[in-house]
Amino acid sequence: MSSSTELAHSVVDELLAHGVREVVLAPGSRSGPLALALYDADKAGALRLHVRVDERTAGFLALGMAKASLRRVPVVTTSGTAVANLHPAVLEAKHSRVRLLAISADRPAALRGTGANQTTNQERIFGEIPYAGLAPGAEPGAEIAGLLEAAAAGPAQLNLEFDEPLITSTLRWREQSGGGPAEKATALLPPAEAVVLAAGKRTVVVAGDNAGPPARILAEAGNWPLFAEPSSGSRTGHNPIGAYRLLLQHSPLAGQIDRVIVFGHPTLSRPVSALLARADLEIIVVGEDLHGFPNKGEHSQLIPAAAVDATDGPRWLETWREQGRLADAAIAAMIDGRDLTGYAIAREVAAAVPPCGLLYVGSSNSIRDLDLVGPPFTVGERRLTLANRGLAGIDGTLSSAIGAALARPSTKAIAYLGDLTFLHDINGLLIGPGEPRPDLTIVVASDDGGSIFATLEQGAPEYAGSFERVYATPTGADISGLCLAFGITHNAVDTCGALAAALTEESTGIRVIEATIGRADRRNLTALLSDAVRDAVS
Ligand SMILES: Cc1ncc(C[n+]2csc(CCOP(=O)(O)OP(=O)(O)O)c2C)c(N)n1
Ligand SMILES: [Mg+2]
């Protein structure tokens, strides 16, 4: 029977053969055989290892790497509660189809239910995702190949039972002669057969998270307005309408739409949800399933890919663009007439992303403000905007951004998130001195609490008594002191000019720019902005 060490070696060989190049490890004793094999593989240059203390941040680190590199990224934990700490990242990966591989070290199955230390049932602990379990003596080749094939577009769990002795000092991992294939990025699927749509209907294209270039290409081919969320990957060129969510509320054009074509996973705004729920419109979803779309009525159609038979005349798009320009001007006037606001931060951040830059955006107001004020980028300049929109958690954002910045070469990497989102994942900054570190500028929109709630129903004056404690949750945390504790450069700004200047500074390593804004005015400001756009376009 082969040993735990031999099992670990063959698992590393299989991972390399499947194109794995980055691995995250959160140490423990049971995962030891794999830890040592990964250390040797890192030393040999076969992969890059990242070691973290906190499994929750380790999971999101791997998620960010997988999102930015389109590769599968394993995260290894020891047994017990360590495994459960991966659950948030696995859920996010499941809902955004990211190829995260959770590798959980386990005790031998015979010890389950006996009260043995650090032993629980880890089998399928993450529910319905592809799963494989291996024990010493198993032949991992076929098992791992089958597992990764089943998880071609999403996460998987590999549970490894390691028996004692955990360490065999005479056996070290060595690179196999020849090694595995050098590169294997995302699985290559055959191009989907496009359904040809007839031009002539007043059509808008909605691009949600991870919609990709096809949404922009179709909008351009049809001469249609494009409502592209910041993390859609399609907010480029001349068709995106920046303030589309306010135009859907206030512009007479909204009532003239006949057809909506949806790509990706839209999550950011109620006007778009309302649009997609309208039973009187033809809604065409381009993708693999209708899951999550409210309008499943007779007018809904699911197609694998879309093309258009002719280009519509310029009028429809031009009218939307004109309304978009009026809305943008009204918004700019509001921003310029005030001190630093959330909207102004979003605008400065968007302006600071150079060609080939990377932007990782947090949930809550950050991504919504960016959605409202971020200009479309130029096609082909390869800016990448990412966000965890699978479940839109405020957890793990910092670690995801660090992972993305590590795994994707970029001219400049920026993370942009709210203060609670930053504090929630503060352990993401816990990076040992010998570990690879990215160059990353973290912009914190710092308003001491969750300001998004002020813009929702619960922010109304009648809930004022309970609002601060059970929604806003001000923490009073000293972000500068925390940065000091983690050895991270901190820079506080409270004007647009200072933020813009700080963003253009050349820097290496991780640094934080804390942009301090008020929270008290947020509800009012959101209403004023909406009114200003309404007045400008109606
Ligand atoms: C893990 C998780 N817990 C709770 C929430 C609910 N939630 C959404 S936004 C938010 C507040 C975020 O505050 P902050 O990051 O400061 O952003 P702001 O609203 O101030 O822009 C919370 C708690 C969530 N999305 N994810
Ligand atoms: Mg906040």
PDB file of N, CA, C and O in Angstrom, residues 198-227:
ATOM      1  N   ALA A 198     -33.816  39.125 -36.032  1.00  0.00           N
ATOM      2  CA  ALA A 198     -34.193  40.099 -37.047  1.00  0.00           C
ATOM      3  C   ALA A 198     -34.011  41.504 -36.493  1.00  0.00           C
ATOM      4  O   ALA A 198     -34.393  41.789 -35.349  1.00  0.00           O
ATOM      5  N   ALA A 199     -33.417  42.388 -37.286  1.00  0.00           N
ATOM      6  CA  ALA A 199     -33.320  43.791 -36.891  1.00  0.00           C
ATOM      7  C   ALA A 199     -34.712  44.412 -36.994  1.00  0.00           C
ATOM      8  O   ALA A 199     -35.655  43.763 -37.437  1.00  0.00           O
ATOM      9  N   GLY A 200     -34.815  45.678 -36.554  1.00  0.00           N
ATOM     10  CA  GLY A 200     -36.081  46.378 -36.744  1.00  0.00           C
ATOM     11  C   GLY A 200     -36.858  46.611 -35.466  1.00  0.00           C
ATOM     12  O   GLY A 200     -37.705  47.495 -35.413  1.00  0.00           O
ATOM     13  N   LYS A 201     -36.608  45.819 -34.432  1.00  0.00           N
ATOM     14  CA  LYS A 201     -37.300  46.076 -33.164  1.00  0.00           C
ATOM     15  C   LYS A 201     -36.464  47.022 -32.330  1.00  0.00           C
ATOM     16  O   LYS A 201     -35.231  46.990 -32.397  1.00  0.00           O
ATOM     17  N   ARG A 202     -37.149  47.842 -31.504  1.00  0.00           N
ATOM     18  CA  ARG A 202     -36.391  48.749 -30.634  1.00  0.00           C
ATOM     19  C   ARG A 202     -35.794  47.915 -29.503  1.00  0.00           C
ATOM     20  O   ARG A 202     -36.470  47.519 -28.563  1.00  0.00           O
ATOM     21  N   THR A 203     -34.504  47.672 -29.641  1.00  0.00           N
ATOM     22  CA  THR A 203     -33.824  46.672 -28.820  1.00  0.00           C
ATOM     23  C   THR A 203     -32.797  47.327 -27.909  1.00  0.00           C
ATOM     24  O   THR A 203     -32.131  48.284 -28.315  1.00  0.00           O
ATOM     25  N   VAL A 204     -32.685  46.817 -26.675  1.00  0.00           N
ATOM     26  CA  VAL A 204     -31.548  47.196 -25.823  1.00  0.00           C
ATOM     27  C   VAL A 204     -30.828  45.919 -25.408  1.00  0.00           C
ATOM     28  O   VAL A 204     -31.440  44.864 -25.288  1.00  0.00           O
ATOM     29  N   VAL A 205     -29.515  46.044 -25.204  1.00  0.00           N
ATOM     30  CA  VAL A 205     -28.711  44.901 -24.774  1.00  0.00           C
ATOM     31  C   VAL A 205     -28.286  45.142 -23.331  1.00  0.00           C
ATOM     32  O   VAL A 205     -27.742  46.204 -23.013  1.00  0.00           O
ATOM     33  N   VAL A 206     -28.576  44.174 -22.463  1.00  0.00           N
ATOM     34  CA  VAL A 206     -28.157  44.254 -21.060  1.00  0.00           C
ATOM     35  C   VAL A 206     -26.985  43.304 -20.861  1.00  0.00           C
ATOM     36  O   VAL A 206     -27.074  42.127 -21.216  1.00  0.00           O
ATOM     37  N   ALA A 207     -25.881  43.828 -20.304  1.00  0.00           N
ATOM     38  CA  ALA A 207     -24.713  42.982 -20.057  1.00  0.00           C
ATOM     39  C   ALA A 207     -24.440  42.950 -18.557  1.00  0.00           C
ATOM     40  O   ALA A 207     -23.978  43.914 -17.977  1.00  0.00           O
ATOM     41  N   GLY A 208     -24.758  41.820 -17.940  1.00  0.00           N
ATOM     42  CA  GLY A 208     -24.481  41.647 -16.519  1.00  0.00           C
ATOM     43  C   GLY A 208     -23.071  41.131 -16.300  1.00  0.00           C
ATOM     44  O   GLY A 208     -22.258  41.086 -17.240  1.00  0.00           O
ATOM     45  N   ASP A 209     -22.799  40.725 -15.071  1.00  0.00           N
ATOM     46  CA  ASP A 209     -21.458  40.270 -14.718  1.00  0.00           C
ATOM     47  C   ASP A 209     -20.968  39.199 -15.695  1.00  0.00           C
ATOM     48  O   ASP A 209     -21.696  38.267 -16.014  1.00  0.00           O
ATOM     49  N   ASN A 210     -19.742  39.358 -16.134  1.00  0.00           N
ATOM     50  CA  ASN A 210     -19.063  38.357 -16.952  1.00  0.00           C
ATOM     51  C   ASN A 210     -19.760  38.083 -18.289  1.00  0.00           C
ATOM     52  O   ASN A 210     -19.673  36.975 -18.816  1.00  0.00           O
ATOM     53  N   ALA A 211     -20.450  39.077 -18.811  1.00  0.00           N
ATOM     54  CA  ALA A 211     -21.111  38.902 -20.110  1.00  0.00           C
ATOM     55  C   ALA A 211     -20.077  38.734 -21.223  1.00  0.00           C
ATOM     56  O   ALA A 211     -20.274  37.979 -22.167  1.00  0.00           O
ATOM     57  N   GLY A 212     -18.979  39.457 -21.109  1.00  0.00           N
ATOM     58  CA  GLY A 212     -17.904  39.339 -22.098  1.00  0.00           C
ATOM     59  C   GLY A 212     -18.170  40.141 -23.360  1.00  0.00           C
ATOM     60  O   GLY A 212     -19.232  40.729 -23.539  1.00  0.00           O
ATOM     61  N   PRO A 213     -17.186  40.167 -24.276  1.00  0.00           N
ATOM     62  CA  PRO A 213     -17.297  40.971 -25.494  1.00  0.00           C
ATOM     63  C   PRO A 213     -18.517  40.666 -26.366  1.00  0.00           C
ATOM     64  O   PRO A 213     -18.973  41.571 -27.087  1.00  0.00           O
ATOM     65  N   PRO A 214     -19.093  39.448 -26.378  1.00  0.00           N
ATOM     66  CA  PRO A 214     -20.229  39.223 -27.299  1.00  0.00           C
ATOM     67  C   PRO A 214     -21.376  40.218 -27.115  1.00  0.00           C
ATOM     68  O   PRO A 214     -22.053  40.563 -28.098  1.00  0.00           O
ATOM     69  N   ALA A 215     -21.600  40.713 -25.909  1.00  0.00           N
ATOM     70  CA  ALA A 215     -22.695  41.673 -25.694  1.00  0.00           C
ATOM     71  C   ALA A 215     -22.404  42.965 -26.454  1.00  0.00           C
ATOM     72  O   ALA A 215     -23.277  43.521 -27.129  1.00  0.00           O
ATOM     73  N   ARG A 216     -21.163  43.438 -26.348  1.00  0.00           N
ATOM     74  CA  ARG A 216     -20.802  44.678 -27.066  1.00  0.00           C
ATOM     75  C   ARG A 216     -20.845  44.459 -28.578  1.00  0.00           C
ATOM     76  O   ARG A 216     -21.358  45.301 -29.320  1.00  0.00           O
ATOM     77  N   ILE A 217     -20.353  43.319 -29.002  1.00  0.00           N
ATOM     78  CA  ILE A 217     -20.285  43.049 -30.446  1.00  0.00           C
ATOM     79  C   ILE A 217     -21.697  43.010 -31.033  1.00  0.00           C
ATOM     80  O   ILE A 217     -21.957  43.585 -32.097  1.00  0.00           O
ATOM     81  N   LEU A 218     -22.634  42.390 -30.317  1.00  0.00           N
ATOM     82  CA  LEU A 218     -24.013  42.330 -30.815  1.00  0.00           C
ATOM     83  C   LEU A 218     -24.635  43.731 -30.822  1.00  0.00           C
ATOM     84  O   LEU A 218     -25.305  44.120 -31.788  1.00  0.00           O
ATOM     85  N   ALA A 219     -24.404  44.488 -29.730  1.00  0.00           N
ATOM     86  CA  ALA A 219     -24.973  45.843 -29.670  1.00  0.00           C
ATOM     87  C   ALA A 219     -24.455  46.688 -30.830  1.00  0.00           C
ATOM     88  O   ALA A 219     -25.209  47.449 -31.458  1.00  0.00           O
ATOM     89  N   GLU A 220     -23.182  46.530 -31.141  1.00  0.00           N
ATOM     90  CA  GLU A 220     -22.612  47.297 -32.261  1.00  0.00           C
ATOM     91  C   GLU A 220     -23.189  46.826 -33.591  1.00  0.00           C
ATOM     92  O   GLU A 220     -23.514  47.642 -34.463  1.00  0.00           O
ATOM     93  N   ALA A 221     -23.346  45.516 -33.721  1.00  0.00           N
ATOM     94  CA  ALA A 221     -23.864  44.979 -34.988  1.00  0.00           C
ATOM     95  C   ALA A 221     -25.301  45.445 -35.223  1.00  0.00           C
ATOM     96  O   ALA A 221     -25.693  45.725 -36.356  1.00  0.00           O
ATOM     97  N   GLY A 222     -26.104  45.550 -34.164  1.00  0.00           N
ATOM     98  CA  GLY A 222     -27.498  45.938 -34.324  1.00  0.00           C
ATOM     99  C   GLY A 222     -27.714  47.436 -34.237  1.00  0.00           C
ATOM    100  O   GLY A 222     -28.793  47.917 -34.512  1.00  0.00           O
ATOM    101  N   ASN A 223     -26.680  48.185 -33.784  1.00  0.00           N
ATOM    102  CA  ASN A 223     -26.826  49.624 -33.515  1.00  0.00           C
ATOM    103  C   ASN A 223     -27.780  49.848 -32.350  1.00  0.00           C
ATOM    104  O   ASN A 223     -28.687  50.674 -32.420  1.00  0.00           O
ATOM    105  N   TRP A 224     -27.556  49.112 -31.276  1.00  0.00           N
ATOM    106  CA  TRP A 224     -28.443  49.165 -30.125  1.00  0.00           C
ATOM    107  C   TRP A 224     -27.722  49.695 -28.886  1.00  0.00           C
ATOM    108  O   TRP A 224     -26.518  49.460 -28.716  1.00  0.00           O
ATOM    109  N   PRO A 225     -28.458  50.380 -27.985  1.00  0.00           N
ATOM    110  CA  PRO A 225     -27.840  50.815 -26.733  1.00  0.00           C
ATOM    111  C   PRO A 225     -27.469  49.615 -25.869  1.00  0.00           C
ATOM    112  O   PRO A 225     -28.155  48.587 -25.887  1.00  0.00           O
ATOM    113  N   LEU A 226     -26.383  49.792 -25.128  1.00  0.00           N
ATOM    114  CA  LEU A 226     -25.846  48.695 -24.305  1.00  0.00           C
ATOM    115  C   LEU A 226     -25.843  49.146 -22.844  1.00  0.00           C
ATOM    116  O   LEU A 226     -25.261  50.180 -22.512  1.00  0.00           O
ATOM    117  N   PHE A 227     -26.523  48.391 -21.990  1.00  0.00           N
ATOM    118  CA  PHE A 227     -26.540  48.677 -20.555  1.00  0.00           C
ATOM    119  C   PHE A 227     -25.568  47.697 -19.901  1.00  0.00           C
ATOM    120  O   PHE A 227     -25.945  46.583 -19.550  1.00  0.00           O
TER     121      PHE A 227
END
